Amino acid sequence: MLQNINNAKPGDLIEVSGMVHNVRVTKWGGFIILRKSCGLLQTVVGDQSKFFNEQGEQITMSDLCREMAVTITGKVNEANIKDPAAFNKTIEVAVDKVEVLSRPTTAEVVDMNALKFGDEETLLRYKFDNRQVTLRNPRDMAILKVQSTIAKAFADFLTENGFTQIFTPKIVSEGAEGGANVFRMDYFGKQVYLAQSPQFYKQIGVGVYERVFEVAPAYRAEKHATSRHLNEYISLDVEMGFIKGQEDVMNLETELLRFIIERVSTVCKHEVELLGATNLPVIPASVPTWKLSEVHEILFNEHLTEDHRGEDDLAPEEERAICKYALDKFGSDFVFVTHFPSEHRAFYAMDDPQDPSLTLSFDLLMRGLEITSGGQRMHSEEAYREKMLRRGMNPDLFKFYLDTFKNGMPPHGGFAIGLERITACFLNIANVKEASMFPRDINRVAP
Amino acid sequence: MLQNINNAKPGDLIEVSGMVHNVRVTKWGGFIILRKSCGLLQTVVGDQSKFFNEQGEQITMSDLCREMAVTITGKVNEANIKDPAAFNKTIEVAVDKVEVLSRPTTAEVVDMNALKFGDEETLLRYKFDNRQVTLRNPRDMAILKVQSTIAKAFADFLTENGFTQIFTPKIVSEGAEGGANVFRMDYFGKQVYLAQSPQFYKQIGVGVYERVFEVAPAYRAEKHATSRHLNEYISLDVEMGFIKGQEDVMNLETELLRFIIERVSTVCKHEVELLGATNLPVIPASVPTWKLSEVHEILFNEHLTEDHRGEDDLAPEEERAICKYALDKFGSDFVFVTHFPSEHRAFYAMDDPQDPSLTLSFDLLMRGLEITSGGQRMHSEEAYREKMLRRGMNPDLFKFYLDTFKNGMPPHGGFAIGLERITACFLNIANVKEASMFPRDINRVAP
């Protein structure tokens, strides 16, 4: 008897376990909709179908309820399923036997679809308040399945390309991080911080393994409660040595994204269809790349935005406009913007030798949103000390970091992608919290 | 010209970048030992070799120093290399040209081998105090390369077997965790905790995806400073639904470990040789499995330990003795011990219906050390409430967790493996901190 529903063809006898997502009784029998990790499966009850409880005693279909765990045996039949949450629209199972393995406390389980709520905000609050159960909603399952697939594709591509996965500490001491937006905590009497990013550690990793990546939580104590921010998120970090320039980093990211999109489109075919997101982002052979000053020029000359020439950052209307321009003109859902002013970038960004007021750094925009910051980093100790002093930073607080460069470092650069943000962006989901299993924001630290 | 040294054969012309690990000048020329992420490469300088600095100006071999980043072009020759840190003992490169890409601040770089220290403790302290540079020591590189390979193999095997990777919060509120050994912190005015394990969340994940895994940091505020403990470590977590009993979980772990050992033995061939750890653990088709009471009996009857019959845990001498017994008698480096007393296991462990004073839980021992705890969990809300009340726990503090079972959960179980511990165990490394990139203990939170 076949055990894997993913390989099932009409005519197969199958044994399949899952949760009862729904029960519909009809005059002639009815349907049990089974929930599997891959989506829903329709099973059809007829007058030959038999039902057994946990003790093996015979029961009837009316004894079944939602969120029972069951094992169903039966025959796979051809079908034409309408429910978009069905993972395979061409099969159903004619039920021979249903065995109940376990059951909810009451038949009144949480409404995981929360369809009764009209407005978006109440719906979201309900969803997150009951996340331990509402996650069982096929739509939420699909979002996090895509998230999981992106993370795995990220690791697979980089491993294949000679990167070593590293695990760096999230509890860090003074000097490793700083600024206003860090969470502080007591560590056996010492004040320590939760890491905002593995930046210093991944650069150290380049001195060891040439190319490194990390998939790990990062923390920002920002007092936002917006649809674009999380206080705890998963950061996909990359850092690579022996680069000739930031172009090497941008090219790697381009190939990485191409690989991820391809993986999602095959592994998560059902999920992107269910979420109405089959228009996965398009990434051309070469992603349109402009300097910040060029973006201002283009958008002004093309009458696409107001005049932002001379400004030292992208206005939100420019982010949207340059993405639309790149899509219309170059068929790309992605745009690299480079050469941001030094004073607006982190101190470790390498200044452009052609114009030291600018940096060899980039943002990657996708569909109007910034999904990555990256660039080439400085690699000489003197350059770090000089820039720190210029910015009023105390180099003594960064001794272990500076020591890395003192002991020699290859030219290097890297970038970071927020996993929840790229997931939401791929799927056209407005609120990044929906791409987090248990989101954390200023108002929410449970469940 | 070939760019990838891993595929190089004698006769190839090659361009290879790396860090200068060592320079040895001889009468006739000398050697530049290049450090790559895969290990060391010997390059041979002759009278035709040319040297250039960062500006492209010609220099001499005596201008080179350790920890310069260089690109070397030359011809691959057959060789017979003695250095165990050479990743390929059969090749070297005859240097045509060396281009310096960047250099350390001074030629006096940190002694990353720290050979000058006699005693183990001083050596370790030095290593960890200067970890940002001592990681470049080929032995430490090898340890963390094996760690990285284990983590990747873990994710690959589970993904292949229908598990979904989840990312659960490390900032948790009261009720999610508890007890004395948690780190507390302030979260916008609320007291919160760093997660000791993703236990509750991975069980929730089973109600969603049937089978889930996570690779993430876990936190224990234990005041130990031993060779076996870390306050921040990477937990490899597995939880699976629709099990028939804890045997399903143990069988999965057995196959997972077999897969990991196979992967390490092929991908990390050089690293395990360098570390003298080619005796990777042996895992038979079926791992010897005894109940706790049976272990006491066997060891007493075989005169291998003192009489521990009737005791409710394994004595350390028993852990060592039963592992030796399993290896001698069954050719296994692993032993499952099951049926620990209920009062010594976490409240979520399922009690044995045959004898409710015992649990359907297991420890996996390897070479005398416990590397895993696991077992079947309870899945009915009533069972949780009853056991919590019996233990004096307040079920109201665990509402979101109990809600999961109230809404139905399949029979399930799982286990967790400490990444640093299993890495150290595979490689016969005495101190688990050596298997952590930047270890955290009661005395160390930097670098």
mmCIF file of N, CA and C in Angstrom, chain A residues 17-18 35-37 67 102 104-105 109-110 132-133 135-136 141 144-145 147-148 152 156 159 165 167 169-171 173 183 185 187-188 201 207-210 219 222 231-232 242 379 381 400 403-404 406-409 438 440-441 445-447, chain B residues 17-18 35-37 67 102 104-105 109-110 132 135-136 141 144-145 147-148 152 156 159 165 167 169-171 173 183 185 187-188 201 207-210 219 222 231-232 242 379 381 400 403-404 406-409 438 440-441 445-447:
data_model
loop_
_atom_site.group_PDB
_atom_site.id
_atom_site.type_symbol
_atom_site.label_atom_id
_atom_site.label_comp_id
_atom_site.label_asym_id
_atom_site.label_seq_id
_atom_site.Cartn_x
_atom_site.Cartn_y
_atom_site.Cartn_z
ATOM 1 N N SER A 17 -2.146 9.733 6.533
ATOM 2 C CA SER A 17 -2.501 10.319 7.827
ATOM 3 C C SER A 17 -2.527 11.831 7.729
ATOM 4 N N GLY A 18 -3.362 12.452 8.525
ATOM 5 C CA GLY A 18 -3.432 13.904 8.517
ATOM 6 C C GLY A 18 -4.458 14.392 9.522
ATOM 7 N N ARG A 35 -6.027 17.559 6.057
ATOM 8 C CA ARG A 35 -4.956 18.550 5.920
ATOM 9 C C ARG A 35 -3.598 17.851 6.055
ATOM 10 N N LYS A 36 -2.793 18.025 5.017
ATOM 11 C CA LYS A 36 -1.425 17.510 5.022
ATOM 12 C C LYS A 36 -0.470 18.697 4.991
ATOM 13 N N SER A 37 0.798 18.456 5.237
ATOM 14 C CA SER A 37 1.731 19.588 5.204
ATOM 15 C C SER A 37 1.817 20.185 3.801
ATOM 16 N N GLU A 67 -10.070 18.758 13.250
ATOM 17 C CA GLU A 67 -8.819 18.691 14.012
ATOM 18 C C GLU A 67 -8.623 17.374 14.762
ATOM 19 N N SER A 102 -6.227 10.668 17.469
ATOM 20 C CA SER A 102 -6.355 11.567 18.615
ATOM 21 C C SER A 102 -7.375 12.627 18.248
ATOM 22 N N PRO A 104 -9.348 16.689 19.368
ATOM 23 C CA PRO A 104 -9.318 17.921 20.165
ATOM 24 C C PRO A 104 -10.166 17.755 21.420
ATOM 25 N N THR A 105 -9.984 18.660 22.379
ATOM 26 C CA THR A 105 -10.732 18.590 23.623
ATOM 27 C C THR A 105 -12.224 18.772 23.370
ATOM 28 N N VAL A 109 -13.269 24.046 17.722
ATOM 29 C CA VAL A 109 -11.885 24.475 17.574
ATOM 30 C C VAL A 109 -11.836 25.924 17.114
ATOM 31 N N VAL A 110 -10.666 26.521 17.266
ATOM 32 C CA VAL A 110 -10.470 27.917 16.875
ATOM 33 C C VAL A 110 -10.790 28.084 15.387
ATOM 34 N N GLN A 132 -0.846 29.924 17.408
ATOM 35 C CA GLN A 132 -0.565 28.492 17.595
ATOM 36 C C GLN A 132 -1.567 27.614 16.853
ATOM 37 N N VAL A 133 -2.753 28.158 16.549
ATOM 38 C CA VAL A 133 -3.766 27.381 15.828
ATOM 39 C C VAL A 133 -4.045 27.968 14.437
ATOM 40 N N LEU A 135 -2.110 29.211 12.438
ATOM 41 C CA LEU A 135 -1.072 28.767 11.492
ATOM 42 C C LEU A 135 -1.535 27.575 10.665
ATOM 43 N N ARG A 136 -2.557 26.869 11.152
ATOM 44 C CA ARG A 136 -3.041 25.689 10.428
ATOM 45 C C ARG A 136 -3.904 26.061 9.223
ATOM 46 N N MET A 141 0.050 28.508 6.217
ATOM 47 C CA MET A 141 0.986 27.401 5.992
ATOM 48 C C MET A 141 1.798 27.634 4.728
ATOM 49 N N LEU A 144 4.635 30.357 5.110
ATOM 50 C CA LEU A 144 5.833 29.923 5.832
ATOM 51 C C LEU A 144 6.536 28.766 5.138
ATOM 52 N N LYS A 145 5.793 28.033 4.303
ATOM 53 C CA LYS A 145 6.456 27.004 3.486
ATOM 54 C C LYS A 145 7.378 27.675 2.467
ATOM 55 N N GLN A 147 8.750 30.629 2.905
ATOM 56 C CA GLN A 147 9.850 31.144 3.723
ATOM 57 C C GLN A 147 10.912 30.064 3.929
ATOM 58 N N SER A 148 10.452 28.876 4.315
ATOM 59 C CA SER A 148 11.341 27.750 4.573
ATOM 60 C C SER A 148 12.118 27.372 3.316
ATOM 61 N N LYS A 152 16.234 27.445 2.655
ATOM 62 C CA LYS A 152 16.971 26.250 2.242
ATOM 63 C C LYS A 152 17.707 26.503 0.928
ATOM 64 N N ASP A 156 21.653 26.155 0.202
ATOM 65 C CA ASP A 156 22.096 25.214 -0.836
ATOM 66 C C ASP A 156 22.974 25.907 -1.874
ATOM 67 N N THR A 159 26.418 26.950 -0.281
ATOM 68 C CA THR A 159 27.278 25.791 -0.019
ATOM 69 C C THR A 159 27.877 25.292 -1.330
ATOM 70 N N GLN A 165 28.992 27.695 6.185
ATOM 71 C CA GLN A 165 27.980 28.227 7.099
ATOM 72 C C GLN A 165 28.595 28.455 8.477
ATOM 73 N N PHE A 167 28.087 30.058 12.610
ATOM 74 C CA PHE A 167 27.126 30.302 13.685
ATOM 75 C C PHE A 167 27.790 31.265 14.650
ATOM 76 N N PRO A 169 27.729 34.462 17.699
ATOM 77 C CA PRO A 169 26.962 34.707 18.920
ATOM 78 C C PRO A 169 25.924 35.803 18.751
ATOM 79 N N LYS A 170 24.789 35.621 19.400
ATOM 80 C CA LYS A 170 23.759 36.668 19.420
ATOM 81 C C LYS A 170 23.843 37.467 20.708
ATOM 82 N N ILE A 171 24.551 36.941 21.699
ATOM 83 C CA ILE A 171 24.845 37.699 22.916
ATOM 84 C C ILE A 171 26.227 38.311 22.719
ATOM 85 N N SER A 173 29.072 41.698 23.539
ATOM 86 C CA SER A 173 29.444 42.685 24.552
ATOM 87 C C SER A 173 29.655 44.034 23.904
ATOM 88 N N PHE A 183 18.749 45.799 22.148
ATOM 89 C CA PHE A 183 18.193 45.251 23.378
ATOM 90 C C PHE A 183 19.349 44.961 24.336
ATOM 91 N N MET A 185 20.691 43.342 28.083
ATOM 92 C CA MET A 185 20.319 42.368 29.096
ATOM 93 C C MET A 185 21.475 42.130 30.054
ATOM 94 N N TYR A 187 23.999 39.688 31.907
ATOM 95 C CA TYR A 187 24.651 38.390 31.664
ATOM 96 C C TYR A 187 25.612 38.152 32.829
ATOM 97 N N PHE A 188 25.132 37.465 33.852
ATOM 98 C CA PHE A 188 25.941 37.183 35.044
ATOM 99 C C PHE A 188 26.591 38.461 35.591
ATOM 100 N N TYR A 201 31.293 39.602 12.887
ATOM 101 C CA TYR A 201 31.671 38.189 12.933
ATOM 102 C C TYR A 201 31.753 37.576 11.540
ATOM 103 N N GLY A 207 38.226 36.125 6.927
ATOM 104 C CA GLY A 207 39.648 35.904 7.173
ATOM 105 C C GLY A 207 39.971 34.432 7.411
ATOM 106 N N VAL A 208 38.937 33.653 7.719
ATOM 107 C CA VAL A 208 39.106 32.228 8.022
ATOM 108 C C VAL A 208 38.737 31.372 6.810
ATOM 109 N N TYR A 209 37.531 31.557 6.290
ATOM 110 C CA TYR A 209 36.983 30.647 5.272
ATOM 111 C C TYR A 209 36.792 31.292 3.896
ATOM 112 N N GLU A 210 37.259 32.510 3.716
ATOM 113 C CA GLU A 210 37.124 33.247 2.445
ATOM 114 C C GLU A 210 35.682 33.636 2.137
ATOM 115 N N TYR A 219 18.306 41.297 15.966
ATOM 116 C CA TYR A 219 17.438 42.027 16.880
ATOM 117 C C TYR A 219 17.561 43.521 16.683
ATOM 118 N N GLU A 222 13.764 48.735 17.753
ATOM 119 C CA GLU A 222 13.092 49.912 17.207
ATOM 120 C C GLU A 222 11.658 49.973 17.719
ATOM 121 N N ASN A 231 10.913 43.223 15.340
ATOM 122 C CA ASN A 231 11.998 43.449 16.289
ATOM 123 C C ASN A 231 12.935 42.247 16.384
ATOM 124 N N GLU A 232 12.428 41.102 15.961
ATOM 125 C CA GLU A 232 13.270 39.902 15.853
ATOM 126 C C GLU A 232 13.001 39.342 14.459
ATOM 127 N N PHE A 242 38.320 38.195 -1.362
ATOM 128 C CA PHE A 242 39.027 38.148 -2.649
ATOM 129 C C PHE A 242 38.160 38.654 -3.797
ATOM 130 N N HIS A 379 39.342 47.093 4.265
ATOM 131 C CA HIS A 379 40.080 45.942 4.775
ATOM 132 C C HIS A 379 41.406 46.293 5.426
ATOM 133 N N GLU A 381 43.433 48.173 8.572
ATOM 134 C CA GLU A 381 43.201 48.683 9.925
ATOM 135 C C GLU A 381 43.247 50.209 9.951
ATOM 136 N N PHE A 400 38.747 43.972 19.287
ATOM 137 C CA PHE A 400 38.793 42.627 18.684
ATOM 138 C C PHE A 400 38.505 42.690 17.189
ATOM 139 N N ASP A 403 41.506 44.219 15.404
ATOM 140 C CA ASP A 403 42.566 43.223 15.432
ATOM 141 C C ASP A 403 42.507 42.305 14.205
ATOM 142 N N THR A 404 41.289 42.076 13.740
ATOM 143 C CA THR A 404 41.103 41.237 12.554
ATOM 144 C C THR A 404 41.818 41.836 11.353
ATOM 145 N N LYS A 406 44.159 44.268 11.494
ATOM 146 C CA LYS A 406 45.578 44.391 11.838
ATOM 147 C C LYS A 406 46.326 43.137 11.412
ATOM 148 N N ASN A 407 45.650 41.991 11.542
ATOM 149 C CA ASN A 407 46.272 40.718 11.204
ATOM 150 C C ASN A 407 46.050 40.300 9.756
ATOM 151 N N GLY A 408 45.590 41.230 8.943
ATOM 152 C CA GLY A 408 45.476 40.954 7.512
ATOM 153 C C GLY A 408 44.111 40.459 7.104
ATOM 154 N N MET A 409 43.535 41.100 6.105
ATOM 155 C CA MET A 409 42.233 40.688 5.576
ATOM 156 C C MET A 409 42.234 40.907 4.075
ATOM 157 N N PHE A 438 6.059 33.528 14.521
ATOM 158 C CA PHE A 438 5.571 34.173 15.743
ATOM 159 C C PHE A 438 6.181 35.567 15.812
ATOM 160 N N ARG A 440 7.360 39.353 16.468
ATOM 161 C CA ARG A 440 7.652 40.177 17.642
ATOM 162 C C ARG A 440 7.667 41.632 17.228
ATOM 163 N N ASP A 441 6.813 42.435 17.846
ATOM 164 C CA ASP A 441 6.918 43.875 17.655
ATOM 165 C C ASP A 441 6.750 44.555 18.999
ATOM 166 N N VAL A 445 4.835 40.062 22.203
ATOM 167 C CA VAL A 445 5.936 39.162 22.536
ATOM 168 C C VAL A 445 5.362 37.790 22.905
ATOM 169 N N ALA A 446 4.104 37.550 22.519
ATOM 170 C CA ALA A 446 3.448 36.263 22.747
ATOM 171 C C ALA A 446 2.387 36.077 21.667
ATOM 172 N N PRO A 447 1.970 34.885 21.326
ATOM 173 C CA PRO A 447 2.444 33.632 21.921
ATOM 174 C C PRO A 447 3.861 33.323 21.420
ATOM 175 N N SER B 17 43.842 32.366 -5.186
ATOM 176 C CA SER B 17 43.969 33.431 -4.191
ATOM 177 C C SER B 17 43.856 32.848 -2.791
ATOM 178 N N GLY B 18 44.539 33.463 -1.857
ATOM 179 C CA GLY B 18 44.462 32.991 -0.477
ATOM 180 C C GLY B 18 45.296 33.871 0.428
ATOM 181 N N ARG B 35 47.005 29.726 2.547
ATOM 182 C CA ARG B 35 45.869 29.181 3.294
ATOM 183 C C ARG B 35 44.584 29.401 2.496
ATOM 184 N N LYS B 36 43.901 28.311 2.220
ATOM 185 C CA LYS B 36 42.594 28.345 1.545
ATOM 186 C C LYS B 36 41.549 27.848 2.540
ATOM 187 N N SER B 37 40.279 28.032 2.229
ATOM 188 C CA SER B 37 39.254 27.554 3.166
ATOM 189 C C SER B 37 39.297 26.027 3.274
ATOM 190 N N GLU B 67 49.942 36.480 6.432
ATOM 191 C CA GLU B 67 48.621 37.124 6.440
ATOM 192 C C GLU B 67 48.460 38.235 5.415
ATOM 193 N N SER B 102 46.371 42.747 -0.367
ATOM 194 C CA SER B 102 46.258 43.543 0.863
ATOM 195 C C SER B 102 47.218 42.939 1.867
ATOM 196 N N PRO B 104 48.654 42.853 6.299
ATOM 197 C CA PRO B 104 48.396 43.200 7.703
ATOM 198 C C PRO B 104 49.091 44.507 8.057
ATOM 199 N N THR B 105 48.703 45.098 9.184
ATOM 200 C CA THR B 105 49.302 46.366 9.599
ATOM 201 C C THR B 105 50.789 46.187 9.887
ATOM 202 N N VAL B 109 52.056 39.276 13.217
ATOM 203 C CA VAL B 109 50.666 38.870 13.395
ATOM 204 C C VAL B 109 50.542 37.959 14.612
ATOM 205 N N VAL B 110 49.307 37.792 15.064
ATOM 206 C CA VAL B 110 49.034 36.940 16.235
ATOM 207 C C VAL B 110 49.523 35.526 15.966
ATOM 208 N N GLN B 132 39.283 35.896 17.012
ATOM 209 C CA GLN B 132 39.106 36.517 15.694
ATOM 210 C C GLN B 132 40.276 36.199 14.764
ATOM 211 N N LEU B 135 41.239 31.590 14.966
ATOM 212 C CA LEU B 135 40.379 30.754 14.114
ATOM 213 C C LEU B 135 41.053 30.408 12.799
ATOM 214 N N ARG B 136 42.052 31.193 12.421
ATOM 215 C CA ARG B 136 42.738 30.947 11.144
ATOM 216 C C ARG B 136 43.702 29.761 11.236
ATOM 217 N N MET B 141 39.950 25.773 12.091
ATOM 218 C CA MET B 141 39.163 25.842 10.856
ATOM 219 C C MET B 141 38.501 24.497 10.575
ATOM 220 N N LEU B 144 35.396 23.715 12.882
ATOM 221 C CA LEU B 144 34.161 24.432 12.544
ATOM 222 C C LEU B 144 33.663 24.085 11.141
ATOM 223 N N LYS B 145 34.565 23.603 10.283
ATOM 224 C CA LYS B 145 34.122 23.104 8.974
ATOM 225 C C LYS B 145 33.272 21.835 9.177
ATOM 226 N N GLN B 147 31.599 21.178 11.921
ATOM 227 C CA GLN B 147 30.354 21.677 12.510
ATOM 228 C C GLN B 147 29.384 22.133 11.426
ATOM 229 N N SER B 148 29.897 22.922 10.489
ATOM 230 C CA SER B 148 29.087 23.445 9.393
ATOM 231 C C SER B 148 28.514 22.300 8.556
ATOM 232 N N LYS B 152 24.533 21.281 7.886
ATOM 233 C CA LYS B 152 23.972 21.216 6.531
ATOM 234 C C LYS B 152 23.388 19.825 6.272
ATOM 235 N N ASP B 156 19.612 18.894 5.208
ATOM 236 C CA ASP B 156 19.394 18.184 3.945
ATOM 237 C C ASP B 156 18.594 16.898 4.162
ATOM 238 N N THR B 159 14.900 17.752 5.211
ATOM 239 C CA THR B 159 14.126 18.293 4.086
ATOM 240 C C THR B 159 13.753 17.165 3.125
ATOM 241 N N GLN B 165 11.452 23.354 7.584
ATOM 242 C CA GLN B 165 12.285 24.135 8.504
ATOM 243 C C GLN B 165 11.470 25.297 9.066
ATOM 244 N N PHE B 167 11.303 28.726 11.935
ATOM 245 C CA PHE B 167 12.090 29.738 12.619
ATOM 246 C C PHE B 167 11.231 30.275 13.749
ATOM 247 N N PRO B 169 10.618 32.112 17.710
ATOM 248 C CA PRO B 169 11.194 33.262 18.416
ATOM 249 C C PRO B 169 12.143 32.842 19.536
ATOM 250 N N LYS B 170 13.192 33.606 19.718
ATOM 251 C CA LYS B 170 14.111 33.385 20.835
ATOM 252 C C LYS B 170 13.786 34.329 21.987
ATOM 253 N N ILE B 171 13.016 35.369 21.689
ATOM 254 C CA ILE B 171 12.502 36.240 22.752
ATOM 255 C C ILE B 171 11.119 35.723 23.108
ATOM 256 N N SER B 173 7.877 35.134 26.189
ATOM 257 C CA SER B 173 7.306 35.721 27.389
ATOM 258 C C SER B 173 7.055 34.639 28.428
ATOM 259 N N PHE B 183 17.875 33.446 30.934
ATOM 260 C CA PHE B 183 18.316 34.831 30.882
ATOM 261 C C PHE B 183 17.082 35.708 30.757
ATOM 262 N N MET B 185 15.416 39.633 30.238
ATOM 263 C CA MET B 185 15.741 40.938 29.669
ATOM 264 C C MET B 185 14.501 41.813 29.599
ATOM 265 N N TYR B 187 12.002 44.131 27.559
ATOM 266 C CA TYR B 187 11.513 44.266 26.188
ATOM 267 C C TYR B 187 10.443 45.347 26.192
ATOM 268 N N PHE B 188 10.842 46.565 25.917
ATOM 269 C CA PHE B 188 9.926 47.718 25.923
ATOM 270 C C PHE B 188 9.103 47.753 27.221
ATOM 271 N N TYR B 201 7.252 25.587 20.601
ATOM 272 C CA TYR B 201 7.001 26.046 19.242
ATOM 273 C C TYR B 201 7.152 24.926 18.221
ATOM 274 N N GLY B 207 1.482 20.460 14.576
ATOM 275 C CA GLY B 207 0.064 20.628 14.261
ATOM 276 C C GLY B 207 -0.149 21.309 12.913
ATOM 277 N N VAL B 208 0.900 21.938 12.407
ATOM 278 C CA VAL B 208 0.815 22.662 11.139
ATOM 279 C C VAL B 208 1.414 21.830 9.992
ATOM 280 N N TYR B 209 2.674 21.411 10.182
ATOM 281 C CA TYR B 209 3.420 20.791 9.072
ATOM 282 C C TYR B 209 3.731 19.306 9.269
ATOM 283 N N GLU B 210 3.173 18.679 10.299
ATOM 284 C CA GLU B 210 3.412 17.267 10.594
ATOM 285 C C GLU B 210 4.837 16.994 11.052
ATOM 286 N N TYR B 219 19.511 29.123 24.804
ATOM 287 C CA TYR B 219 20.184 29.827 25.896
ATOM 288 C C TYR B 219 19.959 29.148 27.236
ATOM 289 N N GLU B 222 23.083 28.796 32.960
ATOM 290 C CA GLU B 222 23.716 27.958 33.986
ATOM 291 C C GLU B 222 25.054 28.557 34.382
ATOM 292 N N ASN B 231 26.716 28.580 27.381
ATOM 293 C CA ASN B 231 25.501 29.303 27.753
ATOM 294 C C ASN B 231 24.672 29.694 26.535
ATOM 295 N N GLU B 232 25.329 29.720 25.385
ATOM 296 C CA GLU B 232 24.633 29.931 24.114
ATOM 297 C C GLU B 232 25.122 28.830 23.185
ATOM 298 N N PHE B 242 2.261 11.974 13.929
ATOM 299 C CA PHE B 242 1.740 10.716 13.389
ATOM 300 C C PHE B 242 2.703 9.554 13.618
ATOM 301 N N HIS B 379 -0.280 14.273 23.937
ATOM 302 C CA HIS B 379 -0.968 15.063 22.911
ATOM 303 C C HIS B 379 -2.398 15.434 23.283
ATOM 304 N N GLU B 381 -4.986 17.595 25.768
ATOM 305 C CA GLU B 381 -4.972 18.732 26.692
ATOM 306 C C GLU B 381 -5.160 18.261 28.133
ATOM 307 N N PHE B 400 -1.357 29.481 25.763
ATOM 308 C CA PHE B 400 -1.193 29.346 24.297
ATOM 309 C C PHE B 400 -0.716 27.942 23.933
ATOM 310 N N ASP B 403 -3.595 25.480 24.433
ATOM 311 C CA ASP B 403 -4.556 25.732 23.367
ATOM 312 C C ASP B 403 -4.256 24.891 22.125
ATOM 313 N N THR B 404 -2.990 24.643 21.911
ATOM 314 C CA THR B 404 -2.567 23.812 20.781
ATOM 315 C C THR B 404 -3.177 22.419 20.881
ATOM 316 N N LYS B 406 -5.718 21.542 22.917
ATOM 317 C CA LYS B 406 -7.171 21.697 22.941
ATOM 318 C C LYS B 406 -7.739 21.646 21.531
ATOM 319 N N ASN B 407 -6.994 22.201 20.595
ATOM 320 C CA ASN B 407 -7.442 22.243 19.199
ATOM 321 C C ASN B 407 -6.989 21.036 18.380
ATOM 322 N N GLY B 408 -6.531 19.999 19.076
ATOM 323 C CA GLY B 408 -6.206 18.754 18.374
ATOM 324 C C GLY B 408 -4.750 18.667 17.958
ATOM 325 N N MET B 409 -4.117 17.568 18.309
ATOM 326 C CA MET B 409 -2.717 17.328 17.925
ATOM 327 C C MET B 409 -2.534 15.843 17.676
ATOM 328 N N PHE B 438 32.492 31.401 18.617
ATOM 329 C CA PHE B 438 32.763 32.383 19.669
ATOM 330 C C PHE B 438 32.028 31.945 20.926
ATOM 331 N N ARG B 440 30.430 31.219 24.557
ATOM 332 C CA ARG B 440 29.928 32.036 25.650
ATOM 333 C C ARG B 440 29.824 31.170 26.896
ATOM 334 N N ASP B 441 30.528 31.572 27.962
ATOM 335 C CA ASP B 441 30.314 30.902 29.239
ATOM 336 C C ASP B 441 30.236 31.968 30.318
ATOM 337 N N VAL B 445 32.143 36.641 27.330
ATOM 338 C CA VAL B 445 31.090 37.144 26.441
ATOM 339 C C VAL B 445 31.725 37.994 25.330
ATOM 340 N N ALA B 446 33.051 37.803 25.171
ATOM 341 C CA ALA B 446 33.793 38.494 24.114
ATOM 342 C C ALA B 446 34.993 37.646 23.715
ATOM 343 N N PRO B 447 35.564 37.759 22.562
ATOM 344 C CA PRO B 447 35.102 38.637 21.487
ATOM 345 C C PRO B 447 33.799 38.073 20.883
#
